PDB file of C-alpha atoms in Angstrom:
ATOM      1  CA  UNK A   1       4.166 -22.251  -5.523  1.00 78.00           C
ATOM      2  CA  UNK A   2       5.291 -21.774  -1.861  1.00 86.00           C
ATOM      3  CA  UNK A   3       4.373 -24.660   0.597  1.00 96.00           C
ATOM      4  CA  UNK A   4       3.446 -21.251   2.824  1.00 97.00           C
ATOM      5  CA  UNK A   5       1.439 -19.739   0.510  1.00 97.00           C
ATOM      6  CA  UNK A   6      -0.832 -23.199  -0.109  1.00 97.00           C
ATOM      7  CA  UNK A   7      -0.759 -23.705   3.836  1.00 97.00           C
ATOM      8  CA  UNK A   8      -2.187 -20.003   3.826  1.00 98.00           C
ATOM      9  CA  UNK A   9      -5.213 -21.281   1.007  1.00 97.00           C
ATOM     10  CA  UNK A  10      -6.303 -23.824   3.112  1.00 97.00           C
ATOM     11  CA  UNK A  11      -6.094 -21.860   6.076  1.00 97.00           C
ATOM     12  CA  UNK A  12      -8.129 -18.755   4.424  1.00 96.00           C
ATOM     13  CA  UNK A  13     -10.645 -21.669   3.495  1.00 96.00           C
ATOM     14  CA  UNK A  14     -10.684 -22.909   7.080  1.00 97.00           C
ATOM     15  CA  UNK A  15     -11.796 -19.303   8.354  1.00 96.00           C
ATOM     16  CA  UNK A  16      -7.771 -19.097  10.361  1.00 97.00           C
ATOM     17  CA  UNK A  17      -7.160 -16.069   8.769  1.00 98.00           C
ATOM     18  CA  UNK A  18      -4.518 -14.516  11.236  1.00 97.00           C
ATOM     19  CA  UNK A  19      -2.488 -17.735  10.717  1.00 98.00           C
ATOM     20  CA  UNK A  20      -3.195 -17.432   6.959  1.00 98.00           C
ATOM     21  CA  UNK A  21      -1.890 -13.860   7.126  1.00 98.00           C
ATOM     22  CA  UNK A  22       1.172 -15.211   8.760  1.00 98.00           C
ATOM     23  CA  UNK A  23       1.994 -18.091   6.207  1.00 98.00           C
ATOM     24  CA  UNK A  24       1.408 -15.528   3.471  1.00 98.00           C
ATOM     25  CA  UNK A  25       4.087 -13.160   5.234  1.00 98.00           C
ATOM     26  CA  UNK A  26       6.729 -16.126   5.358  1.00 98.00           C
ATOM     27  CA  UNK A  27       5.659 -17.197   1.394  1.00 98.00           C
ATOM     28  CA  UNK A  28       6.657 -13.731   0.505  1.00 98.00           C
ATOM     29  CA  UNK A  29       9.670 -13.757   2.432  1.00 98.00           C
ATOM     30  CA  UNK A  30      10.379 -16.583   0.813  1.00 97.00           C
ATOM     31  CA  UNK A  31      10.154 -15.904  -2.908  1.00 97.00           C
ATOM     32  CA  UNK A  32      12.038 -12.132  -2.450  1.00 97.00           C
ATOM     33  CA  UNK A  33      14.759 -14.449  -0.570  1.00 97.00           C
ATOM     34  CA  UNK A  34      14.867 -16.423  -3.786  1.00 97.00           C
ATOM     35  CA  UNK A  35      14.976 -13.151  -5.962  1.00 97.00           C
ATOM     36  CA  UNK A  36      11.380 -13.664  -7.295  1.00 97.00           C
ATOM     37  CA  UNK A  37       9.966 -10.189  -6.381  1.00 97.00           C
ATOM     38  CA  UNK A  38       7.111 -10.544  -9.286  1.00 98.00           C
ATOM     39  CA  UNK A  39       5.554 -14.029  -7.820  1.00 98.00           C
ATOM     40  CA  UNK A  40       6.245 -12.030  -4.014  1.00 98.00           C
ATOM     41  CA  UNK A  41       4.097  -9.352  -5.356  1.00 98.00           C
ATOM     42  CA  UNK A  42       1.640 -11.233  -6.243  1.00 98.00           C
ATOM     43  CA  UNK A  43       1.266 -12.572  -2.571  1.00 98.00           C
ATOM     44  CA  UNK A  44       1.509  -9.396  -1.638  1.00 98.00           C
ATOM     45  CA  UNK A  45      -1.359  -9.051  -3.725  1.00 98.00           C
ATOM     46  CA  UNK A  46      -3.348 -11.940  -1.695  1.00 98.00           C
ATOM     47  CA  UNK A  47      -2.205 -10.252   1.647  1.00 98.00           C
ATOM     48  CA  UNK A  48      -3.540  -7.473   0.931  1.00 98.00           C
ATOM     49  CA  UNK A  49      -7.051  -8.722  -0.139  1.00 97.00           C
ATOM     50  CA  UNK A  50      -7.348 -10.417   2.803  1.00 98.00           C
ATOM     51  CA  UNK A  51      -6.058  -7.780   5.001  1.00 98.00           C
ATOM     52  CA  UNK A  52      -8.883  -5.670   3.430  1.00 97.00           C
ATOM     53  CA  UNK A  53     -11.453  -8.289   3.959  1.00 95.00           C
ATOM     54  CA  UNK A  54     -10.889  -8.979   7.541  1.00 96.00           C
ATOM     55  CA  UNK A  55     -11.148  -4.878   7.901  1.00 96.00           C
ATOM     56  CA  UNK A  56      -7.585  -3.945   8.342  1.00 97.00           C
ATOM     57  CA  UNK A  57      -7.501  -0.808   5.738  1.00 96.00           C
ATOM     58  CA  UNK A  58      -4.216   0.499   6.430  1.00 97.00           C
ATOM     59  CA  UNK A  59      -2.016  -2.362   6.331  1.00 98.00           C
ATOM     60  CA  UNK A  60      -4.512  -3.688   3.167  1.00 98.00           C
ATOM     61  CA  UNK A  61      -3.493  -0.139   2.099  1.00 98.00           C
ATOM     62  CA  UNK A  62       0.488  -0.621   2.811  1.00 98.00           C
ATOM     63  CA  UNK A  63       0.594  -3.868   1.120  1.00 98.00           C
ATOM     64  CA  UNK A  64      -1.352  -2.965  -2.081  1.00 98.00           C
ATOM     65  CA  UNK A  65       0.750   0.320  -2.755  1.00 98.00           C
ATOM     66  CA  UNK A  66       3.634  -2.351  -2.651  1.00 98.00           C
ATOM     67  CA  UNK A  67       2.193  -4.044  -5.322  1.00 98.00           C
ATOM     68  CA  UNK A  68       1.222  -0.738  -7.198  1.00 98.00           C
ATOM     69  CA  UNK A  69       4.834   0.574  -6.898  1.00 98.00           C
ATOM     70  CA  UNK A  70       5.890  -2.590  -8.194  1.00 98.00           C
ATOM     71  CA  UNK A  71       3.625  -2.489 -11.127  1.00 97.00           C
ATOM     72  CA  UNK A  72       4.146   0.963 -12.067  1.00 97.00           C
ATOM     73  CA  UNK A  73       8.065   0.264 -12.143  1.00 97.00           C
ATOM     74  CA  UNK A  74       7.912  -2.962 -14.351  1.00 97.00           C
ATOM     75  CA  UNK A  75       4.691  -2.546 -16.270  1.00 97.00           C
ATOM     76  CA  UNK A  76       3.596  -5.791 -14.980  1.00 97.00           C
ATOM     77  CA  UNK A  77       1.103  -7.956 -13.361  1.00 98.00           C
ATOM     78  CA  UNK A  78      -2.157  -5.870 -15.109  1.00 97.00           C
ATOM     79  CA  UNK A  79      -4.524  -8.247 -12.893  1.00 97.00           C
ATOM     80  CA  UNK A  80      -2.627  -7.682  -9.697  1.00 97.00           C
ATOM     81  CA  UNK A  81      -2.576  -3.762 -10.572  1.00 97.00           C
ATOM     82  CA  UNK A  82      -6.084  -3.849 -10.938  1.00 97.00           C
ATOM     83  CA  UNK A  83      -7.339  -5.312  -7.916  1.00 97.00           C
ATOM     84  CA  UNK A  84      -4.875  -3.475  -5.584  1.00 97.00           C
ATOM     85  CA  UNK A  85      -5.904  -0.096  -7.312  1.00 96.00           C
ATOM     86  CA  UNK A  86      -9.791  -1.349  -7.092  1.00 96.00           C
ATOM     87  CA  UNK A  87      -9.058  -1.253  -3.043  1.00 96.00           C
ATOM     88  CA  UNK A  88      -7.297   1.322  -2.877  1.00 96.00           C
ATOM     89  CA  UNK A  89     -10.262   3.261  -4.464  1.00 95.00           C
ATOM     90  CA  UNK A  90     -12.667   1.916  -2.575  1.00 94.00           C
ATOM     91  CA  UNK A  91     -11.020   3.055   0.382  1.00 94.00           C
ATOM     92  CA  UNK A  92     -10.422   6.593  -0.595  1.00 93.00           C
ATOM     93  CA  UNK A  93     -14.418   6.468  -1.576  1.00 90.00           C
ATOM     94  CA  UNK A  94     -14.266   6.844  -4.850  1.00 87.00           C
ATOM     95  CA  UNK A  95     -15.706   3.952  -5.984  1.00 81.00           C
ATOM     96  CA  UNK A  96     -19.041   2.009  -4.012  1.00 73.00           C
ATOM     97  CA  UNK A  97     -17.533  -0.792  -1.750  1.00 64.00           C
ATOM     98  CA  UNK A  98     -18.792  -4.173  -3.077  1.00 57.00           C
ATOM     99  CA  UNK A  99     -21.438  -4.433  -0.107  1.00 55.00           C
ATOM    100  CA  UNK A 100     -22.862  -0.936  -1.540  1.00 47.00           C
ATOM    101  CA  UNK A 101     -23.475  -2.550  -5.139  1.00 45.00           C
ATOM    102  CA  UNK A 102     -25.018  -5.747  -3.486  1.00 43.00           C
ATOM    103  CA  UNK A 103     -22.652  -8.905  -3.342  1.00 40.00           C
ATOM    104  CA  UNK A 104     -20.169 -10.092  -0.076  1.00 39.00           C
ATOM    105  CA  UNK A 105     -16.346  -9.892   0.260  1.00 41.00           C
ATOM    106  CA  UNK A 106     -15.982  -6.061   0.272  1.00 38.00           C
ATOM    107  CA  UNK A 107     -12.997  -4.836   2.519  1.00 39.00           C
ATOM    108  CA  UNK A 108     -15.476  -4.331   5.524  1.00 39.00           C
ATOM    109  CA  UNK A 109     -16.534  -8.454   5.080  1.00 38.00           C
ATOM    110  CA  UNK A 110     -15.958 -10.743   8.134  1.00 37.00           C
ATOM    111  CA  UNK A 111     -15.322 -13.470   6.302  1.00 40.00           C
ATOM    112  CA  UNK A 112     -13.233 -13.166   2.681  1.00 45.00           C
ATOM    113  CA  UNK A 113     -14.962 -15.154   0.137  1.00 45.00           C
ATOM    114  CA  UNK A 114     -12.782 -14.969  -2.956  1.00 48.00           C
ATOM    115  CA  UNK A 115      -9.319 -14.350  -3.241  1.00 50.00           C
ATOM    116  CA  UNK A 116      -7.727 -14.073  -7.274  1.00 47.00           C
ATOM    117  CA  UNK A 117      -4.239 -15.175  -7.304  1.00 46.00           C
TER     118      UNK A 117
END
């Protein structure tokens, strides 16, 4: 695991999430510099959750079709696949955000709650 991507946990937990966001951009940097585009996509992955929850759609968007393009190519990383496709359909509408169906940490959330590596 990437000393930038555990600085960017604890940051998440400690509510910094624009520094989090940036530590998660250098851990991905990081792994595709070392040639390890499948543990870089599932940062990407983590960026884009927490994109989504502190309400930035498009870039959420940008970064989770990333990881779906990625997915589709290798037929890899089912969990990651899901989640960035569960997003993605929330933001098109086509699925109740997570506020809708009662519980926190939908894309619209202040505060991300839950993040699944």
């Amino acid at each position: 695991m990437d000393i930038h991507f555990d600085a960017a946990l604890q940051l998440i937990n400690m509510g910094n999430y624009d520094s989090a966001v940036k530590n998660l951009e250098k851990a991905i940097e990081a792994e595709e510099g070392k040639g390890d585009t499948k543990c870089a996509m599932e940062y990407t992955c983590v960026l884009g959750e927490l994109l989504a929850n502190m309400g930035d759609t498009e870039r959420a968007r940008g970064e989770f079709n990333k990881v779906l393009g990625y997915c589709t190519v290798t037929n890899s990383l089912p969990e990651q696949r899901r989640i960035a496709q569960g997003f993605i359909d929330e933001f098109d509408g086509k699925i109740p955000s997570i506020d809708q169906k009662g519980r926190s940490g939908s894309a619209g959330s202040a505060k991300p709650d839950k993040f699944v590596q």
